[in-house]
């Protein structure tokens, strides 16, 4: 067995977990959909069958005021129990265990009825909370216990009390948000009474044989957060109060430090869990950016934690644990930490899913059943769309031939993985390539699909996934060899000088600025990354923050945008701020409302409003979008065979791997 520590059972005394893997809490959006609990049951059951030791649901509020949004899910009344039983029965049928997370949003509630320890508005929500009265505090504690009791009746094996990420319990614990003068405020002992009374009330209500996980904020990453001594003290008090397991919480949602994005190093916060390990005797769970069994094994084997929490990796692959147990980690569809289909969807009130696995949260809707009409299908282009279609169609039993003109698969992912902080994109290419081999797709590299091939071979249908080409700009001087496009830069086809102007400030422009400014990726160097973001492993100050190390940029870069709107407005909802912060660290000059006149030996001539200026740059890099690569589409249609367009060749508005892979899956399901 390659992962003996990860797969070792964990004895909690009254029950045993079959391994050390926790499927961490994720809100999917199914909780509020009509018929959503049936879909949620299918989602969780696949993960239970896939071998995970313990599942934790998305956050369920203990009362109305604690809801994350007006129509968010809560468990407060007996009549709400039955829909939860649909989920717990399915998980138990799959051989798994499941805890319900109890989450009171506090001032993070996106509605006017929110409450908190004090009347202090959150910087990330528009509503100012009311301060709880002492009576309401006691009532809320009772609501937690009632919710836990109802969870037990619904068949849950336990609950997780969400005490981190800046939600209500965190808001009571920290002086940053707790300005109360009564018994629930002031000293740390007073502030800590709220979580402790919650745990005691739950334990008293549910008895001894019920799992209580407490998500303890071990590293707030905000000013005036908890000190390390306070974290340790609360951990010890929670153990005495009756928790079964302590899970690690990292960062408040309002923190200006990335904690789960793809640019965060793998296992970047296991060190803080390790610090608490010698202080308490209950099992501890490490979390954040643990996305492979190798990382999980390393954390547990080295004694940093007793379990590891992985949330998004179980969106990417329901069979994660079973594949690890079968020594087939190379077949795991690895989470790349992109946030594009999970968190970005959640914060846009959409159903969560996964960029690399479009079946996630669609288990009852997207399935690849064996075909009764086997076809021979030609696929042009082995980018994300082409690879996904080929694998899913072959899974159904079709005979698939995948043509790729270049010497490697991956398409635009081969460019994306060159960007510092996006090294995880390698994993998706590796996954699909292994699936191509596993399902016996006939992959032909260095081979174009053209009329000559179609004359010699018989196909029933053609799928065109030939991707995109960079958009050129027809302006004076733009035929100069010093004016290049982003693909030429990333492919190493051109030398770039020390002063560069980037035209186009979408995702490509931001990535290109990062690529040109950072010689070595900090994502692959934990110490460098921690210093870059001002995270103090010595935990000298409250919240664990220190001054970030000032970065000396290797180039002078100008990022230019025609629109007058906020730079990077179209970036990911949960990651855009990170990209903007990185470019500020690199001192990138960002200009909006720019029009372009010409390029000559003086540089790039532009206007910002009515102000004409010349940027004395060595190169101009075009990042102004792309166009569908349709050079062969007419020739394919001339064959008379059914022709399908997927990915960038279909719509080239933005490089959208999420849409490309999903299109491939949906076509494979229907063809």
XYZ file of C-alpha atoms in Angstrom:
671
model
C 0.000 0.000 0.000
C 1.443 3.362 -1.067
C -0.465 5.473 1.480
C -0.596 3.482 4.738
C -1.021 6.497 7.042
C -3.690 8.161 4.911
C -5.690 4.926 4.680
C -5.288 3.851 8.313
C -8.562 3.730 10.310
C -9.101 6.325 13.048
C -10.670 5.104 16.291
C -12.816 7.726 18.043
C -13.739 5.338 20.847
C -17.467 5.062 20.187
C -16.994 4.768 16.402
C -14.263 4.236 13.843
C -13.503 6.120 10.636
C -12.223 3.827 7.889
C -9.406 6.197 6.900
C -7.926 9.598 7.637
C -9.629 11.473 4.794
C -12.308 14.046 5.511
C -14.408 15.416 2.677
C -14.530 19.030 3.790
C -17.595 21.223 3.809
C -18.756 22.761 0.521
C -21.983 24.560 -0.216
C -23.178 23.227 -3.566
C -26.353 25.233 -4.169
C -28.332 21.988 -4.355
C -29.449 22.595 -0.777
C -31.877 25.264 -1.999
C -32.920 23.778 -5.356
C -36.259 22.073 -5.894
C -35.525 18.373 -5.553
C -32.030 19.349 -4.513
C -31.735 16.927 -1.599
C -32.228 13.967 -3.950
C -29.425 15.354 -6.122
C -27.337 16.037 -3.029
C -27.863 12.439 -1.922
C -26.512 11.164 -5.248
C -23.555 13.550 -4.985
C -22.578 12.438 -1.483
C -23.296 8.753 -2.111
C -20.771 8.654 -4.955
C -18.135 10.065 -2.598
C -19.066 7.562 0.119
C -18.788 4.695 -2.365
C -15.525 6.319 -3.494
C -14.033 5.558 -0.083
C -13.892 8.832 1.856
C -13.667 8.344 5.630
C -16.010 11.110 6.746
C -18.117 13.616 4.802
C -19.084 17.061 6.079
C -22.008 18.825 4.429
C -22.221 22.442 3.374
C -23.179 24.879 6.106
C -26.707 24.566 7.534
C -27.936 27.394 9.726
C -29.267 26.710 13.243
C -31.862 29.499 12.902
C -33.342 32.050 10.514
C -31.010 34.944 11.331
C -27.964 32.739 10.839
C -28.704 31.971 7.200
C -26.052 32.903 4.648
C -28.756 34.213 2.305
C -32.509 34.770 2.643
C -33.437 31.362 1.228
C -30.456 29.403 2.507
C -30.924 26.089 4.254
C -31.477 25.734 7.990
C -32.332 22.876 10.353
C -34.423 24.122 13.259
C -37.722 22.207 13.158
C -38.710 18.516 13.199
C -40.516 18.820 9.862
C -37.167 19.611 8.200
C -35.619 16.283 9.254
C -36.987 14.059 6.493
C -35.250 15.787 3.600
C -31.924 15.363 5.421
C -32.661 11.646 5.873
C -32.599 11.328 2.077
C -28.929 12.335 2.234
C -27.867 10.344 5.287
C -29.567 7.160 4.077
C -27.776 7.441 0.729
C -24.379 7.957 2.369
C -24.875 5.022 4.721
C -25.955 2.846 1.796
C -22.670 3.815 0.181
C -20.744 2.674 3.249
C -19.833 6.144 4.480
C -20.279 8.428 7.460
C -21.507 12.011 7.321
C -21.591 15.049 9.609
C -23.793 18.085 9.122
C -21.997 21.397 9.420
C -23.821 23.939 11.564
C -22.942 27.406 10.337
C -24.306 30.698 11.602
C -23.191 33.405 9.189
C -23.257 36.263 11.683
C -22.307 39.500 9.967
C -21.513 37.556 6.763
C -25.236 36.978 6.268
C -26.342 38.427 2.955
C -29.650 39.776 4.270
C -30.910 42.576 6.544
C -31.705 40.243 9.458
C -28.094 39.322 10.219
C -26.756 39.412 13.768
C -23.321 39.435 15.299
C -21.512 39.914 18.567
C -21.431 43.650 17.892
C -22.951 46.059 15.404
C -19.956 46.146 13.042
C -20.429 45.781 9.298
C -18.393 43.248 7.343
C -16.322 44.638 4.446
C -17.641 41.914 2.139
C -21.417 42.230 2.701
C -23.739 45.216 2.293
C -25.743 44.724 5.492
C -24.782 45.929 8.974
C -25.713 43.308 11.577
C -27.586 44.028 14.762
C -25.824 43.178 18.017
C -27.283 40.186 19.814
C -28.821 40.819 23.190
C -27.683 38.562 26.034
C -30.981 36.741 25.716
C -30.449 36.228 21.979
C -26.951 34.873 22.649
C -28.377 32.228 24.955
C -31.159 31.515 22.466
C -28.618 31.021 19.680
C -26.649 28.561 21.825
C -29.870 26.636 22.357
C -30.550 26.755 18.586
C -27.160 25.125 17.890
C -28.007 22.295 20.287
C -31.484 21.866 18.794
C -30.046 21.762 15.282
C -27.508 19.123 16.331
C -30.239 17.040 17.966
C -32.349 17.206 14.818
C -29.282 16.252 12.775
C -28.923 13.143 14.907
C -32.590 12.292 14.298
C -31.975 12.776 10.583
C -29.303 10.082 10.698
C -26.149 12.166 10.655
C -23.180 10.567 12.408
C -22.196 13.905 13.882
C -21.977 17.632 13.344
C -19.225 20.058 12.546
C -19.492 23.370 14.374
C -18.186 26.094 12.061
C -16.024 28.226 14.341
C -13.711 29.747 11.755
C -13.503 31.684 8.467
C -14.904 34.797 10.139
C -18.445 33.489 10.717
C -20.452 34.158 13.903
C -18.393 32.126 16.351
C -15.199 33.772 15.087
C -16.929 37.124 15.464
C -17.482 36.394 19.164
C -13.975 35.026 19.732
C -12.055 38.013 18.314
C -11.810 41.482 19.814
C -11.760 42.697 16.199
C -15.509 42.125 15.998
C -16.535 41.661 19.637
C -16.861 44.998 21.443
C -19.385 43.771 24.012
C -19.307 44.919 27.628
C -21.287 42.007 29.093
C -20.317 38.455 30.032
C -19.837 37.567 26.337
C -17.236 40.250 25.650
C -14.135 41.879 27.081
C -11.579 39.306 28.197
C -10.671 36.354 26.009
C -12.184 34.018 28.593
C -15.510 35.823 28.194
C -15.323 35.877 24.396
C -14.472 32.173 24.309
C -17.532 31.251 26.364
C -19.778 31.431 23.287
C -18.170 28.514 21.380
C -17.637 26.560 24.572
C -21.248 26.853 25.672
C -22.333 25.805 22.175
C -20.226 22.629 22.321
C -21.378 21.820 25.866
C -25.032 22.323 24.905
C -24.647 20.100 21.842
C -22.868 17.350 23.761
C -25.514 17.449 26.480
C -28.254 17.152 23.856
C -26.802 14.411 21.634
C -24.993 12.234 24.179
C -21.539 10.669 24.043
C -21.859 8.515 20.922
C -22.032 11.318 18.389
C -19.182 12.999 16.516
C -18.614 16.684 17.237
C -16.029 18.283 14.966
C -15.101 21.870 15.800
C -13.644 24.011 13.011
C -11.173 26.123 14.974
C -9.695 29.219 13.370
C -5.994 28.559 13.905
C -4.796 31.400 11.682
C -7.162 34.345 11.189
C -4.926 36.308 8.754
C -6.657 39.569 9.700
C -5.553 42.415 11.937
C -6.622 42.017 15.568
C -7.324 38.349 15.067
C -6.654 35.683 17.679
C -3.193 35.303 19.176
C -1.501 31.916 19.171
C -1.920 31.636 22.936
C -5.651 32.199 22.497
C -5.844 29.511 19.802
C -4.098 27.024 22.103
C -6.252 27.915 25.101
C -9.474 27.566 23.125
C -8.302 24.261 21.663
C -7.739 22.872 25.150
C -11.059 24.171 26.436
C -12.880 22.673 23.445
C -11.327 19.293 24.195
C -12.570 19.519 27.791
C -16.014 20.584 26.537
C -16.368 17.349 24.598
C -15.336 17.772 20.963
C -14.315 14.587 19.141
C -12.073 16.181 16.513
C -10.662 19.655 15.872
C -10.550 20.777 12.251
C -8.282 23.580 11.078
C -9.732 26.868 9.882
C -7.510 29.206 7.863
C -8.256 32.872 7.240
C -11.405 34.950 7.451
C -13.298 35.498 4.219
C -12.362 39.179 4.403
C -8.641 38.402 4.723
C -6.446 39.805 1.959
C -4.319 36.674 1.812
C -5.131 33.805 -0.588
C -5.778 30.537 1.225
C -7.168 28.034 -1.297
C -6.483 29.424 -4.782
C -4.280 27.469 -7.193
C -1.362 29.840 -6.523
C -1.257 28.731 -2.864
C 1.419 26.035 -2.364
C 0.194 22.535 -1.644
C -0.221 21.891 2.076
C 0.748 25.495 2.765
C -0.894 25.621 6.187
C -0.144 22.186 7.643
C 2.501 23.837 9.843
C -0.125 25.636 11.922
C -2.013 22.394 12.598
C 1.293 20.834 13.621
C 1.850 23.649 16.148
C -1.350 22.697 17.959
C -0.662 18.956 17.774
C 1.443 18.888 20.947
C -1.079 20.983 22.887
C -4.206 18.783 22.621
C -4.917 15.066 22.541
C -8.017 14.950 20.314
C -7.360 14.208 16.624
C -6.489 17.236 14.487
C -7.327 17.758 10.834
C -5.043 19.685 8.460
C -6.688 21.535 5.600
C -6.333 23.825 2.577
C -4.662 22.984 -0.745
C -4.241 19.301 -0.007
C -5.150 17.790 -3.361
C -3.174 14.574 -3.823
C -2.837 11.405 -1.744
C 0.914 12.005 -1.690
C 0.486 15.327 0.127
C -2.043 13.797 2.528
C 0.245 10.876 3.309
C 3.182 13.189 3.906
C 1.229 15.382 6.348
C -0.038 12.464 8.428
C 3.172 10.396 8.285
C 5.235 13.382 9.453
C 2.958 13.907 12.449
C 1.578 17.273 11.368
C -2.022 16.066 11.693
C -4.164 12.984 12.298
C -6.437 13.539 9.305
C -6.521 15.677 6.188
C -9.492 17.618 4.870
C -10.056 17.817 1.138
C -13.147 19.528 -0.219
C -12.764 20.506 -3.873
C -10.662 17.391 -4.670
C -13.895 15.437 -4.182
C -15.644 17.625 -6.712
C -12.861 16.753 -9.138
C -12.923 13.014 -8.431
C -15.433 11.049 -6.363
C -13.133 7.989 -6.534
C -10.118 9.796 -5.045
C -9.689 7.467 -2.038
C -10.423 4.226 -3.890
C -7.892 5.119 -6.577
C -5.285 5.912 -3.916
C -6.004 2.604 -2.186
C -5.583 0.764 -5.493
C -2.202 2.475 -6.089
C -3.709 4.328 -9.054
C -3.105 7.919 -8.022
C -2.100 8.693 -11.608
C -5.759 8.139 -12.552
C -7.077 10.713 -10.054
C -8.675 13.765 -11.618
C -6.800 16.304 -9.526
C -8.359 19.542 -8.284
C -6.410 22.442 -9.812
C -7.694 25.017 -7.311
C -9.110 27.270 -10.034
C -12.376 28.144 -8.184
C -14.063 28.814 -11.534
C -16.929 26.332 -11.294
C -17.114 25.801 -7.532
C -16.631 28.913 -5.388
C -17.213 31.373 -8.222
C -20.544 29.661 -8.844
C -21.446 29.570 -5.151
C -20.811 33.284 -4.693
C -22.879 33.978 -7.832
C -25.804 31.950 -6.441
C -25.309 29.198 -9.047
C -25.010 25.465 -8.523
C -21.424 24.483 -7.844
C -19.676 22.021 -10.114
C -16.077 21.465 -11.257
C -14.061 22.698 -14.220
C -12.231 19.389 -14.612
C -15.266 17.242 -13.755
C -18.575 18.593 -15.101
C -20.472 15.687 -13.492
C -19.850 17.131 -10.010
C -23.249 18.041 -8.511
C -24.861 16.807 -11.741
C -24.683 13.085 -10.920
C -28.364 12.570 -11.730
C -28.143 14.555 -14.973
C -24.792 13.859 -16.642
C -24.006 10.177 -17.066
C -22.114 8.258 -19.712
C -24.223 5.174 -20.241
C -22.995 2.503 -22.674
C -24.082 3.248 -26.229
C -26.294 0.918 -28.240
C -25.176 2.565 -31.494
C -21.397 2.414 -31.637
C -19.847 5.026 -33.930
C -16.401 5.771 -35.259
C -15.713 9.413 -34.459
C -12.879 11.674 -35.620
C -11.868 14.439 -33.209
C -9.756 17.373 -34.381
C -7.677 18.960 -31.612
C -6.507 17.554 -28.272
C -7.119 20.591 -26.096
C -9.413 20.405 -23.044
C -12.599 20.085 -25.133
C -11.211 17.464 -27.482
C -9.644 15.385 -24.723
C -12.794 15.494 -22.599
C -15.073 14.494 -25.450
C -12.744 11.700 -26.555
C -12.514 10.160 -23.089
C -16.223 10.409 -22.303
C -17.271 9.133 -25.738
C -14.828 6.215 -25.484
C -16.194 5.474 -22.002
C -19.586 4.979 -23.620
C -18.100 2.517 -26.132
C -17.550 4.683 -29.216
C -14.450 4.174 -31.373
C -12.629 7.525 -31.099
C -9.646 8.764 -33.112
C -8.119 11.953 -31.681
C -5.988 13.990 -34.097
C -3.525 16.581 -32.761
C -1.326 18.599 -35.129
C 1.211 19.331 -32.392
C 3.511 16.924 -30.585
C 1.590 16.993 -27.273
C -1.958 17.120 -25.937
C -3.277 19.975 -23.808
C -4.011 22.865 -26.136
C -4.378 26.138 -24.215
C -3.608 24.308 -20.942
C -0.024 23.982 -22.180
C 0.130 27.771 -22.148
C -1.769 28.181 -18.873
C 0.605 25.885 -16.983
C 3.490 28.193 -17.869
C 2.020 30.972 -15.703
C 3.480 31.183 -12.171
C 0.881 29.812 -9.784
C -0.887 27.720 -12.423
C 1.393 24.709 -12.330
C -1.596 22.577 -11.266
C -2.858 22.673 -14.865
C -0.227 20.006 -15.554
C -2.371 17.616 -13.543
C -5.388 17.925 -15.837
C -3.255 17.164 -18.883
C -1.771 14.167 -17.079
C -5.231 12.939 -16.065
C -6.772 13.123 -19.517
C -3.713 11.597 -21.177
C -3.915 8.616 -18.815
C -7.656 8.327 -19.470
C -7.006 8.431 -23.214
C -4.677 5.463 -22.809
C -6.997 3.655 -20.381
C -10.034 3.906 -22.668
C -8.033 3.110 -25.787
C -8.635 6.342 -27.639
C -6.559 6.260 -30.841
C -4.374 9.330 -30.234
C -2.437 10.562 -33.256
C 0.035 13.310 -32.425
C 1.760 15.386 -35.115
C -1.168 14.538 -37.366
C -3.655 16.895 -38.980
C -7.190 15.811 -39.678
C -7.772 16.835 -43.297
C -9.389 15.658 -46.512
C -6.626 13.146 -47.228
C -7.287 11.356 -43.950
C -11.038 11.370 -44.498
C -10.564 9.887 -47.978
C -8.690 6.880 -46.621
C -10.620 6.263 -43.373
C -14.311 5.886 -42.648
C -15.922 7.939 -39.879
C -19.527 8.381 -38.805
C -19.170 11.834 -37.268
C -16.576 14.579 -36.848
C -15.935 16.676 -33.742
C -13.952 19.867 -34.297
C -12.155 21.177 -31.199
C -9.384 23.113 -32.930
C -9.356 25.893 -30.375
C -8.467 29.537 -30.922
C -5.844 31.805 -32.429
C -4.780 35.150 -30.905
C -6.529 38.212 -32.304
C -4.252 40.534 -34.268
C -4.588 44.331 -34.324
C -4.207 46.196 -37.602
C -2.480 49.398 -36.494
C 0.531 51.329 -37.850
C 3.768 49.607 -36.870
C 2.086 46.494 -35.544
C 3.775 44.416 -38.242
C 7.072 45.112 -36.458
C 8.684 41.893 -35.101
C 8.768 43.547 -31.677
C 4.969 43.354 -31.589
C 4.088 39.769 -30.666
C 1.171 37.802 -29.266
C 0.856 36.017 -25.942
C 1.190 32.552 -27.486
C 4.554 33.419 -29.022
C 5.816 34.598 -25.629
C 4.621 31.556 -23.695
C 5.904 29.168 -26.352
C 9.363 30.743 -26.086
C 9.363 31.805 -29.727
C 10.473 35.391 -29.029
C 12.842 37.276 -26.738
C 11.168 39.929 -24.594
C 12.941 43.080 -23.421
C 12.940 44.791 -20.034
C 10.146 47.233 -20.866
C 6.876 45.765 -22.104
C 3.369 46.990 -22.909
C 0.513 44.505 -22.780
C -2.577 45.324 -24.825
C -5.625 43.718 -23.243
C -6.324 43.349 -19.531
C -8.534 40.283 -19.416
C -7.391 37.020 -17.900
C -4.710 36.605 -20.578
C -3.270 40.076 -19.936
C -3.092 39.506 -16.185
C -1.464 36.109 -16.681
C 1.064 37.554 -19.127
C 1.970 40.381 -16.712
C 2.544 37.821 -13.968
C 4.602 35.625 -16.291
C 6.857 38.522 -17.311
C 7.345 39.801 -13.762
C 8.059 36.634 -11.794
C 11.216 34.717 -12.643
C 10.554 31.864 -10.218
C 7.101 30.760 -9.102
C 6.542 31.344 -5.386
C 3.848 28.647 -5.500
C 6.632 26.071 -5.640
C 8.555 27.673 -2.758
C 6.547 27.796 0.469
C 8.921 30.055 2.424
C 8.993 32.577 -0.410
C 5.220 32.479 -0.760
C 4.630 33.024 2.969
C 6.933 36.055 2.917
C 5.277 37.378 -0.234
C 1.899 37.483 1.521
C 3.135 38.468 4.979
C 2.262 35.246 6.814
C 4.265 34.801 10.015
C 5.057 31.183 10.905
C 6.405 32.419 14.249
C 2.945 33.825 14.982
C 4.419 36.858 16.735
C 1.366 39.076 16.257
C -2.361 38.443 16.547
C -3.836 36.997 13.367
C -0.490 35.587 12.217
C 0.344 38.488 9.896
C 3.581 40.364 9.390
C 4.877 42.839 6.815
C 5.095 41.328 3.355
C 8.530 41.276 1.739
C 8.738 43.986 -0.897
C 9.213 42.558 -4.365
C 11.683 43.965 -6.862
C 10.169 43.532 -10.336
C 12.400 42.073 -13.038
C 10.665 44.113 -15.768
C 8.801 47.343 -16.292
C 5.353 46.235 -17.407
C 2.390 48.329 -18.552
C -1.014 46.621 -18.612
C -3.406 48.521 -20.880
C -7.174 48.360 -21.245
C -9.534 50.138 -23.658
C -12.468 50.086 -21.250
C -12.699 52.651 -18.457
C -14.150 50.079 -16.049
C -12.205 48.661 -13.120
C -9.091 46.775 -14.184
C -9.701 43.033 -13.958
C -13.462 43.384 -13.513
C -14.076 40.243 -15.561
C -11.700 38.035 -13.571
C -12.938 35.248 -11.304
C -15.270 36.373 -8.524
C -13.171 34.755 -5.787
C -9.704 35.089 -7.337
C -9.701 38.408 -9.194
C -8.515 40.305 -6.121
C -5.534 37.947 -5.846
C -4.436 38.650 -9.430
C -4.763 42.392 -8.885
C -2.751 42.158 -5.656
C 0.023 40.201 -7.360
C 0.386 42.792 -10.122
C 0.525 45.564 -7.527
C 3.273 43.634 -5.735
C 5.159 43.554 -9.030
C 4.527 47.289 -9.536
C 2.748 46.768 -12.856
C 1.487 50.065 -14.285
C -2.232 49.527 -14.969
C -3.994 51.993 -17.269
C -7.669 52.039 -18.289
C -9.420 54.050 -20.983
C -6.487 53.622 -23.374
C -6.618 54.018 -27.162
C -3.723 52.880 -29.370
C -2.210 54.926 -32.201
C 0.948 53.238 -33.454
C 4.224 51.540 -32.584
C 7.615 52.802 -33.754
C 11.203 53.122 -32.532
C 10.071 55.550 -29.827
C 7.679 52.990 -28.407
C 3.917 52.558 -28.169
C 1.939 55.716 -28.852
C -1.281 55.822 -26.835
C -3.926 58.185 -25.539
C -5.437 58.003 -22.066
C -8.536 60.111 -22.479
C -7.227 63.180 -24.307
C -3.708 62.784 -22.906
C -1.279 61.568 -25.582
C 1.842 59.776 -24.405
C 4.533 57.407 -25.579
C 5.467 54.306 -23.636
C 9.143 53.699 -24.354
C 8.896 49.919 -24.469
C 10.990 47.235 -26.099
C 8.005 45.047 -26.946
C 4.257 45.097 -27.273
C 2.456 41.857 -26.403
C -1.045 41.421 -27.788
C -3.436 39.931 -25.231
C -6.530 41.398 -26.885
C -8.544 38.231 -27.062
C -8.715 35.440 -29.580
C -10.690 34.147 -32.525
C -12.051 30.698 -33.286
C -9.671 28.579 -35.332
C -12.134 27.593 -38.056
C -9.719 27.065 -40.944
C -10.800 23.439 -41.410
C -14.479 23.683 -40.517
C -15.770 24.165 -44.076
C -13.627 21.292 -45.317
C -15.047 19.041 -42.592
C -18.608 20.052 -43.426
C -17.966 19.365 -47.112
C -17.668 15.664 -46.265
C -21.404 15.532 -45.618
C -20.796 13.917 -42.232
C -22.326 15.376 -39.061
C -19.864 17.991 -37.727
C -19.886 19.263 -34.137
C -17.964 22.306 -32.845
C -16.914 22.400 -29.182
C -14.645 24.606 -27.096
C -12.922 27.696 -28.445
C -13.692 26.888 -32.073
C -17.357 27.210 -31.136
C -17.134 30.338 -28.926
C -13.863 32.228 -28.495
C -15.006 35.126 -26.297
C -12.719 34.151 -23.411
C -10.486 31.155 -22.906
C -13.012 29.083 -20.994
C -11.878 25.577 -20.148
C -14.919 25.136 -17.905
C -17.272 25.542 -20.857
C -14.998 23.569 -23.207
C -14.812 20.480 -20.988
C -18.515 20.643 -20.200
C -19.370 20.918 -23.911
C -17.239 17.873 -24.569
C -19.031 15.940 -21.842
C -22.516 16.940 -22.971
C -21.811 16.063 -26.596
C -20.318 12.701 -25.595
C -23.419 11.974 -23.538
C -25.763 12.630 -26.467
C -23.857 11.438 -29.546
